[in-house]
Tab-separated table of C-alpha atoms and ligand atoms in Angstrom:
chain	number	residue	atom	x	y	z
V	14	UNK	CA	-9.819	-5.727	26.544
V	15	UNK	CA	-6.799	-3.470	28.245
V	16	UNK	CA	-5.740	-0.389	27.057
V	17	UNK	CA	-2.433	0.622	27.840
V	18	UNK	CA	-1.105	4.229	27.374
V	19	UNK	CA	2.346	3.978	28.458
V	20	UNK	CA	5.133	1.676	28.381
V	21	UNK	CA	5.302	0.761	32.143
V	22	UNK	CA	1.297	-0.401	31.806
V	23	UNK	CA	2.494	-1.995	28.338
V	24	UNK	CA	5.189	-3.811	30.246
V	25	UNK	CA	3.002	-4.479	32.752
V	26	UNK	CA	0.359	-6.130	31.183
V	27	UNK	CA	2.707	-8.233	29.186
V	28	UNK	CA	4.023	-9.965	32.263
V	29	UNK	CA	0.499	-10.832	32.461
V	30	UNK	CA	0.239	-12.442	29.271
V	31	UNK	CA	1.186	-16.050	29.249
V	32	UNK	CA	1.552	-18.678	26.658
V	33	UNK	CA	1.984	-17.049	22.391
V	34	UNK	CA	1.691	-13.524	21.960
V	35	UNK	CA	0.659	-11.852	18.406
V	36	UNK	CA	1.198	-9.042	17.467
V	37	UNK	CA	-0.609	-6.077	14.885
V	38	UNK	CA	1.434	-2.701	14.604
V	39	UNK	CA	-0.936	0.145	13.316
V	40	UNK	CA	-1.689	3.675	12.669
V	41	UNK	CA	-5.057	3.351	13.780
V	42	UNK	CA	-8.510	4.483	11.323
V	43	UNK	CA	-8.966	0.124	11.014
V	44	UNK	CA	-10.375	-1.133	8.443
V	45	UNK	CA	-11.301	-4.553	6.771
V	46	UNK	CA	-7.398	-4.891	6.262
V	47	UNK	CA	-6.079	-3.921	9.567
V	48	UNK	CA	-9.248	-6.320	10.907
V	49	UNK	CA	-7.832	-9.651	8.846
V	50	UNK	CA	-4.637	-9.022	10.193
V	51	UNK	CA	-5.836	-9.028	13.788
V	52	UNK	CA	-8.510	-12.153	12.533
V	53	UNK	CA	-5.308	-14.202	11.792
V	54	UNK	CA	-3.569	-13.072	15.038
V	55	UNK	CA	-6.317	-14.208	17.345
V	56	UNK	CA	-6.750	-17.750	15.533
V	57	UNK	CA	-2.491	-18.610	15.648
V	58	UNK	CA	-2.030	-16.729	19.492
V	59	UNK	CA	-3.134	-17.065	22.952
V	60	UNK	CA	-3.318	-13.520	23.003
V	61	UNK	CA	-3.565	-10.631	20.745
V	62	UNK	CA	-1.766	-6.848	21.358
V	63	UNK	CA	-2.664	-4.031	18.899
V	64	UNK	CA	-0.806	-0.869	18.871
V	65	UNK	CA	-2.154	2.474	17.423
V	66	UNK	CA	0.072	4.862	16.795
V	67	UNK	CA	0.722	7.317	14.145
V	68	UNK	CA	4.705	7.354	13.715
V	69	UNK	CA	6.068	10.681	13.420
V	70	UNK	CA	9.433	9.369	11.973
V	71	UNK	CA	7.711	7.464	9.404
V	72	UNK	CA	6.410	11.183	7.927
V	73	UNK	CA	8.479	13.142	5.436
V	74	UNK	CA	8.506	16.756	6.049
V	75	UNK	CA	5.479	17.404	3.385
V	76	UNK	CA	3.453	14.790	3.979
V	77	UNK	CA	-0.012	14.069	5.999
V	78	UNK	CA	1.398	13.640	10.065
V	79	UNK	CA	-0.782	16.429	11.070
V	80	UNK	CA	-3.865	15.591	9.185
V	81	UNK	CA	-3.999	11.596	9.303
V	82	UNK	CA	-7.288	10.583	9.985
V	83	UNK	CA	-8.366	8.851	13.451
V	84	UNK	CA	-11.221	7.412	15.217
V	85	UNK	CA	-9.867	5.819	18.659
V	86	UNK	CA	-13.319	5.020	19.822
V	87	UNK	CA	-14.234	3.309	16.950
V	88	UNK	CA	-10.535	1.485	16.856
V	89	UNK	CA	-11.091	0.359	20.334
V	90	UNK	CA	-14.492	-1.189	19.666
V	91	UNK	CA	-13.315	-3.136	16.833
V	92	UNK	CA	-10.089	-4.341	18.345
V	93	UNK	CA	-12.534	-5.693	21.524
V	94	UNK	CA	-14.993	-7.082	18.806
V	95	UNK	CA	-11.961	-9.241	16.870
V	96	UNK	CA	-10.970	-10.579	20.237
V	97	UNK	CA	-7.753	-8.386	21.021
V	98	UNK	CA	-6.105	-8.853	24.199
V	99	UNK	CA	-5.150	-5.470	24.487
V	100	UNK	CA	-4.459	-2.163	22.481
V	101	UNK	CA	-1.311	-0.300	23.328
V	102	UNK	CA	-2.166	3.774	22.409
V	103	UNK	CA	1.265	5.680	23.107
V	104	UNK	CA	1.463	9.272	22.780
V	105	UNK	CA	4.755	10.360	20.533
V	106	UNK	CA	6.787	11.439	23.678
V	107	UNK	CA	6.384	8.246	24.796
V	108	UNK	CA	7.727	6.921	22.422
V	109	UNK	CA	10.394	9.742	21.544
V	110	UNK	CA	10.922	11.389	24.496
V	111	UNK	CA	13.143	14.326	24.443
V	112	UNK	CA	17.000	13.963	23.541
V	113	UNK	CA	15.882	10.676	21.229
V	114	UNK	CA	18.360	10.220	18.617
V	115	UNK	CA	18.943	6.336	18.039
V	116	UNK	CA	17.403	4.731	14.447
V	117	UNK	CA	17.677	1.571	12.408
V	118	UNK	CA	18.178	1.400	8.819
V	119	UNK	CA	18.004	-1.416	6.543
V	120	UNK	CA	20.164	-0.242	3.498
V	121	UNK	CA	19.708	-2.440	0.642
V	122	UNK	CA	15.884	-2.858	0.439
V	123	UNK	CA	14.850	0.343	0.947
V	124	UNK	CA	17.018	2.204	-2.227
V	125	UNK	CA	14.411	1.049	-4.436
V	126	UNK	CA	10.414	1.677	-5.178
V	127	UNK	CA	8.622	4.041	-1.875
V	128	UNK	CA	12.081	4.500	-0.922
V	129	UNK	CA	12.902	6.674	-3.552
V	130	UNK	CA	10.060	9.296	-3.222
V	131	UNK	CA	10.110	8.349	0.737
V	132	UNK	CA	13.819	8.598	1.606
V	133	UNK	CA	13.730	8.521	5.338
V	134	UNK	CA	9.970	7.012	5.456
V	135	UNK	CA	12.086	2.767	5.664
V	136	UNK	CA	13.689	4.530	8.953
V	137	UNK	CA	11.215	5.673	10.495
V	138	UNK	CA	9.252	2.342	10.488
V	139	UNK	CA	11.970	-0.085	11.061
V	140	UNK	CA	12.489	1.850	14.180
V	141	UNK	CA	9.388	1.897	15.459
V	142	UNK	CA	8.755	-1.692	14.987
V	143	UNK	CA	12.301	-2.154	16.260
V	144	UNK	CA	11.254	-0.396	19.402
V	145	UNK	CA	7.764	-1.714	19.525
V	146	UNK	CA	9.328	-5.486	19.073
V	147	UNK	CA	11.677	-4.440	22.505
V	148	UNK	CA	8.508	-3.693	24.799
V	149	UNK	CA	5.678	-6.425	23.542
V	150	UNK	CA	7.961	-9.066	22.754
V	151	UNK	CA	5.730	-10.932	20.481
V	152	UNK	CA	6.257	-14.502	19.110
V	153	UNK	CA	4.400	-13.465	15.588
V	154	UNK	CA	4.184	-9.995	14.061
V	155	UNK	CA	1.459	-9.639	11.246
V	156	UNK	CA	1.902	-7.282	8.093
V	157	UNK	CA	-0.348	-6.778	5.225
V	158	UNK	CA	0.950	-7.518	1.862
V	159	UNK	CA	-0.170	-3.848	0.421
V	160	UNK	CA	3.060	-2.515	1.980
V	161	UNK	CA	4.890	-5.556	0.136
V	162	UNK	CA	8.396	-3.278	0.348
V	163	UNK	CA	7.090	-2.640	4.143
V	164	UNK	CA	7.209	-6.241	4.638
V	165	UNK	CA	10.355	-7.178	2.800
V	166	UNK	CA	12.372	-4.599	4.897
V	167	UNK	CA	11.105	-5.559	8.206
V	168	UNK	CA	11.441	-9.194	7.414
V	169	UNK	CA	15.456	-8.495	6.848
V	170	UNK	CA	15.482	-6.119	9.498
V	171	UNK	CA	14.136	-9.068	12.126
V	172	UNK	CA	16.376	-11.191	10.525
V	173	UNK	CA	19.420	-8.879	10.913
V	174	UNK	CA	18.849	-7.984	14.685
V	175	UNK	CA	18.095	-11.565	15.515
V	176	UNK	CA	14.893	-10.644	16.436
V	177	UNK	CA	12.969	-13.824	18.547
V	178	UNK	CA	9.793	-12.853	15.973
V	179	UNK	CA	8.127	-14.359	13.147
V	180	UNK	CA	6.986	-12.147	10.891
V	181	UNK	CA	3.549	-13.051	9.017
V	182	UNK	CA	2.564	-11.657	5.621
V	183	UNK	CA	-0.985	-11.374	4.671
V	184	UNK	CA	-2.889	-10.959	1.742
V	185	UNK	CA	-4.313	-7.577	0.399
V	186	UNK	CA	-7.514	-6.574	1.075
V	187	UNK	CA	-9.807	-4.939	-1.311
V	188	UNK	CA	-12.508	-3.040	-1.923
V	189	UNK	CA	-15.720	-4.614	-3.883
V	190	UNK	CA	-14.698	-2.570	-6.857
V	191	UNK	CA	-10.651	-3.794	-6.365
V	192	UNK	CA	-9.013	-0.901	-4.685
V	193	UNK	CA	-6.653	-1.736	-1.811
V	194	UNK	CA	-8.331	-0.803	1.514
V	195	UNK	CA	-6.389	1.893	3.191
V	196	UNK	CA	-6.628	4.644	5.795
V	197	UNK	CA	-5.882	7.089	3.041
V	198	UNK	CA	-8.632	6.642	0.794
V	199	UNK	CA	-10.689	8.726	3.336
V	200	UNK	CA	-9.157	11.970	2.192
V	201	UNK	CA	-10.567	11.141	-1.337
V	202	UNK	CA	-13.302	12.955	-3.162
V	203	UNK	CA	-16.068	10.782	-4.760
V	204	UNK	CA	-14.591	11.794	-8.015
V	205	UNK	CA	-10.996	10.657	-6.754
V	206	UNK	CA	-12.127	7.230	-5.154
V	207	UNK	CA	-13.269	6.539	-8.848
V	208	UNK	CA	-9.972	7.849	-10.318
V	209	UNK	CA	-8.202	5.671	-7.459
V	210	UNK	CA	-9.444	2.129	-9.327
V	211	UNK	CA	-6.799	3.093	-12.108
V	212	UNK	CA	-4.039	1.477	-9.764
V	213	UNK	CA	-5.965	-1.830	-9.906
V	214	UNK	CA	-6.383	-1.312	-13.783
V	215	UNK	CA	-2.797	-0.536	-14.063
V	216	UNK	CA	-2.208	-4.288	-12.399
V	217	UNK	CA	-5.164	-5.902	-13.858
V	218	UNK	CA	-3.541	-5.050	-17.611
V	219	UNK	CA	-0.583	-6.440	-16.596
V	220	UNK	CA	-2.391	-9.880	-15.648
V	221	UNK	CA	-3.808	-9.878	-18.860
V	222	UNK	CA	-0.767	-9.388	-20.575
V	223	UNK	CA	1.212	-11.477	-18.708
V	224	UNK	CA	-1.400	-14.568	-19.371
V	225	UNK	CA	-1.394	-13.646	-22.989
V	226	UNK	CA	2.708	-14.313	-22.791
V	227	UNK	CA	4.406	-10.890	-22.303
V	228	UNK	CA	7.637	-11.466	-20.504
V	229	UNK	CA	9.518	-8.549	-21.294
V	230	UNK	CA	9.866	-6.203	-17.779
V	231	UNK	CA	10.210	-2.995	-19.729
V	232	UNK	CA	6.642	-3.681	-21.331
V	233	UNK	CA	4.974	-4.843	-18.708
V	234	UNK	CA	6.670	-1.295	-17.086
V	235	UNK	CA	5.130	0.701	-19.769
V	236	UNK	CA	1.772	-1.128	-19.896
V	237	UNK	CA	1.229	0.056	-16.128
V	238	UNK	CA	2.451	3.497	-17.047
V	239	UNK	CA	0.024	3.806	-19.678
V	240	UNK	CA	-2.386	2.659	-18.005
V	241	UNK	CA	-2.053	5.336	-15.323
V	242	UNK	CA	-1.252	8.141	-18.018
V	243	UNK	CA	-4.391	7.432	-19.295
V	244	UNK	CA	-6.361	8.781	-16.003
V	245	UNK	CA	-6.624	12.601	-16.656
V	246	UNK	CA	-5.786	13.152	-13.115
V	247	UNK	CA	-3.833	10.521	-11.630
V	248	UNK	CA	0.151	11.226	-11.045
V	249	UNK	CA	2.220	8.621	-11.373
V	250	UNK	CA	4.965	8.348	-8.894
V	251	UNK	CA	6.213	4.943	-9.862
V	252	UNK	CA	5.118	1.441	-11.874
V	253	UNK	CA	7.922	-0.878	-11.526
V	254	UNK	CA	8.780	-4.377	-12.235
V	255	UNK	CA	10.703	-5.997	-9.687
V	256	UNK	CA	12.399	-9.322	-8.231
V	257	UNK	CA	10.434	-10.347	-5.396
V	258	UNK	CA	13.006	-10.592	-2.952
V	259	UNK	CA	15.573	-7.751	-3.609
V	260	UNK	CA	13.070	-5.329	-5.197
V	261	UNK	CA	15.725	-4.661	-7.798
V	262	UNK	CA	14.102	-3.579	-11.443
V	263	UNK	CA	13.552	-5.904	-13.788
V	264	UNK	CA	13.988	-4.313	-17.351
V	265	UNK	CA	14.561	-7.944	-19.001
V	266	UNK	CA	13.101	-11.054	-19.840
V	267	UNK	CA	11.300	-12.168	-16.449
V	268	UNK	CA	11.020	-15.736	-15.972
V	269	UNK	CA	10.542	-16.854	-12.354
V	270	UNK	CA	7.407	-16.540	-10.249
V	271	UNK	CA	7.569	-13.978	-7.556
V	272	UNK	CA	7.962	-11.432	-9.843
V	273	UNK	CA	6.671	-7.574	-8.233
V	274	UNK	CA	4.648	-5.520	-9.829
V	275	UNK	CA	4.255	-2.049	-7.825
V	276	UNK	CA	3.057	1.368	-8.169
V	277	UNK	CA	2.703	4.536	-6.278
V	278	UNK	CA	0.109	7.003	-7.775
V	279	UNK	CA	-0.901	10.416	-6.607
V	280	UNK	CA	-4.779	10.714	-7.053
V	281	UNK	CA	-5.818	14.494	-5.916
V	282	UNK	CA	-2.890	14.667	-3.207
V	283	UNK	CA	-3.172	11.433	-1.519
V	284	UNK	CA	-0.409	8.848	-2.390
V	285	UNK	CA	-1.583	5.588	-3.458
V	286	UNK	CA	0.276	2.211	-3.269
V	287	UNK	CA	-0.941	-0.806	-4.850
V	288	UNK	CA	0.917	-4.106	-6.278
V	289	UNK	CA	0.641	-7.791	-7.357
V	290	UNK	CA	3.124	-10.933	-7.411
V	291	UNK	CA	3.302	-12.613	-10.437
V	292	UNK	CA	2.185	-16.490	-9.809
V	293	UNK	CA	0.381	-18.899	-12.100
V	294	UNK	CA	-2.571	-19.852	-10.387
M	12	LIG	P1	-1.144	1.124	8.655
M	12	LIG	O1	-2.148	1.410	9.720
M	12	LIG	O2	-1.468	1.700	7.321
M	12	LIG	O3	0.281	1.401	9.104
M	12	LIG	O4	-1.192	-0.454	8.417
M	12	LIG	C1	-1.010	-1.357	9.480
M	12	LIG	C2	-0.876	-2.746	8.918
M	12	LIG	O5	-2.060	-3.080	8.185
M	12	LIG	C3	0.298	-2.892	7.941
M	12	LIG	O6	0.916	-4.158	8.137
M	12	LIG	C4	-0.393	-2.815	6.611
M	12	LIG	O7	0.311	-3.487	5.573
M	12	LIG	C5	-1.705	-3.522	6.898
M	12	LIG	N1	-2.713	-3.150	5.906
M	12	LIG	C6	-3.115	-1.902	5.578
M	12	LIG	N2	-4.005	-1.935	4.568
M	12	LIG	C7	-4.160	-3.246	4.233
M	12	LIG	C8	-4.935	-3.938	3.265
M	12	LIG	N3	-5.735	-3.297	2.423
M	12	LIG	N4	-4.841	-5.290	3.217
M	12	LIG	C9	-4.024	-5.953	4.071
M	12	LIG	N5	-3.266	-5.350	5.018
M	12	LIG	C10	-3.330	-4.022	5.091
């Protein structure tokens, strides 16, 4: 497996790849879910590029750039182990050198859900992916369904720019117990990783209620805020109920499959996302 540093070796090496290229965008600390999305990329492409990098852009001013976790080591030896071609590990000046100053925004998707408590986070990534897109040229991209507004926004993004890409969603991974693997759930205290299963709850009540006929979005809204509320030490930051495809609340009777149930929660100080699309089976 190659390890490339900058973007000439990234270039580089690409030349060198020939026949499908996939693609897995990261910010490094893999686990199980990073590792399916790589799984999937090595079946569907001749070869495999990883990139680990922590996106300063992506950060709001108060949140955890400086302290996110890492492991490259470990990173690398997994990547090798799933059967990546190569892992591209760029510090932040080379990817924002000096003088940088040019961003993308998608407008529409991002008004709603993490975009509202993360109001220049949708920026940050659709730029980096933008620029990341530019120098591996990939014929798939793979995103995890955990960062289903993530997804969404990158999907129109690709569509908007005409990027050559296809973008492929896949599922969430969980925990044994149900909690949504993430890089964050290291900074949690044993107490917190138990408080952290109320985000599952929160969606698992909603199941329930949705199988025993509740169609109404407002209660379904209020069943996953109750269900947070009643955690003595999880902070909600939002339960929504939203269409699939525009992420705009649904407060009404909902009807169609597809339907988005999402919700941010603060558990200690680490931000938790977590959600579910309504379908019957
Ligand atoms: P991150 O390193 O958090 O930026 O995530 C990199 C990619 O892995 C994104 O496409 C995420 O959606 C995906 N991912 C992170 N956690 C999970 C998970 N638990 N299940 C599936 N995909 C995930």
């Amino acid at each position: 497996m190659e390890k490339w540093m900058t973007i000439a070796e990234l270039q580089e090496g690409r030349r060198r790849c020939k026949g499908g290229v996939g693609f897995v965008p990261t910010m490094g600390f893999l686990h199980e879910g990073h590792l399916s999305l790589i799984k999937k990329a090595v079946k569907e492409n001749d070869h495999v590029i990883v990139s680990i990098f922590v996106n300063p852009t992506q950060f709001g001013p108060s949140e955890d750039l400086e302290k996110y976790p890492k492991d490259i080591e470990r990173d690398m030896r997994l990547c090798r182990a799933e059967g990546a071609a190569a892992v591209f590990l760029p510090s932040a000046e080379e990817i924002y050198p000096s003088g940088y100053q040019t961003f993308i925004e998608v407008t529409e998707l991002t008004r709603h859900l993490c975009g509202l408590s993360r109001p220049t986070h949708f920026r940050g990534v659709c730029t980096v992916v933008a620029k990341l897109f530019h120098l591996v040229q990939p014929d798939k991209a793979y995103f995890g369904l955990k960062d289903y507004q993530q997804f969404k926004v990158l999907q129109r993004m690709v569509h908007d720019l005409h990027f050559p890409v296809e973008t492929v969603p896949c599922p969430i991974v969980r925990e044994a117990d149900g909690l949504a693997m993430s890089s964050r759930n290291k900074y949690l205290s044993t107490a917190g990783r138990r408080e952290a299963l109320i985000l599952k709850k929160a969606l698992d009540d909603v199941r329930d209620a949705l199988e025993k006929g509740e169609r109404s979005g407002h209660a379904l809204q209020t069943i996953m805020q109750e269900t947070v509320a009643s955690s003595p030490s999880a902070r909600l930051d939002y339960a929504r109920v939203a269409h699939g495809e525009t992420l705009e609340d649904l407060e009404g009777e909902i009807e169609a499959e597809g339907t988005l149930f999402a919700l941010a929660v603060f558990i200690e100080n680490t931000r938790l996302i977590d959600n579910m699309v309504w379908s019957h089976d």
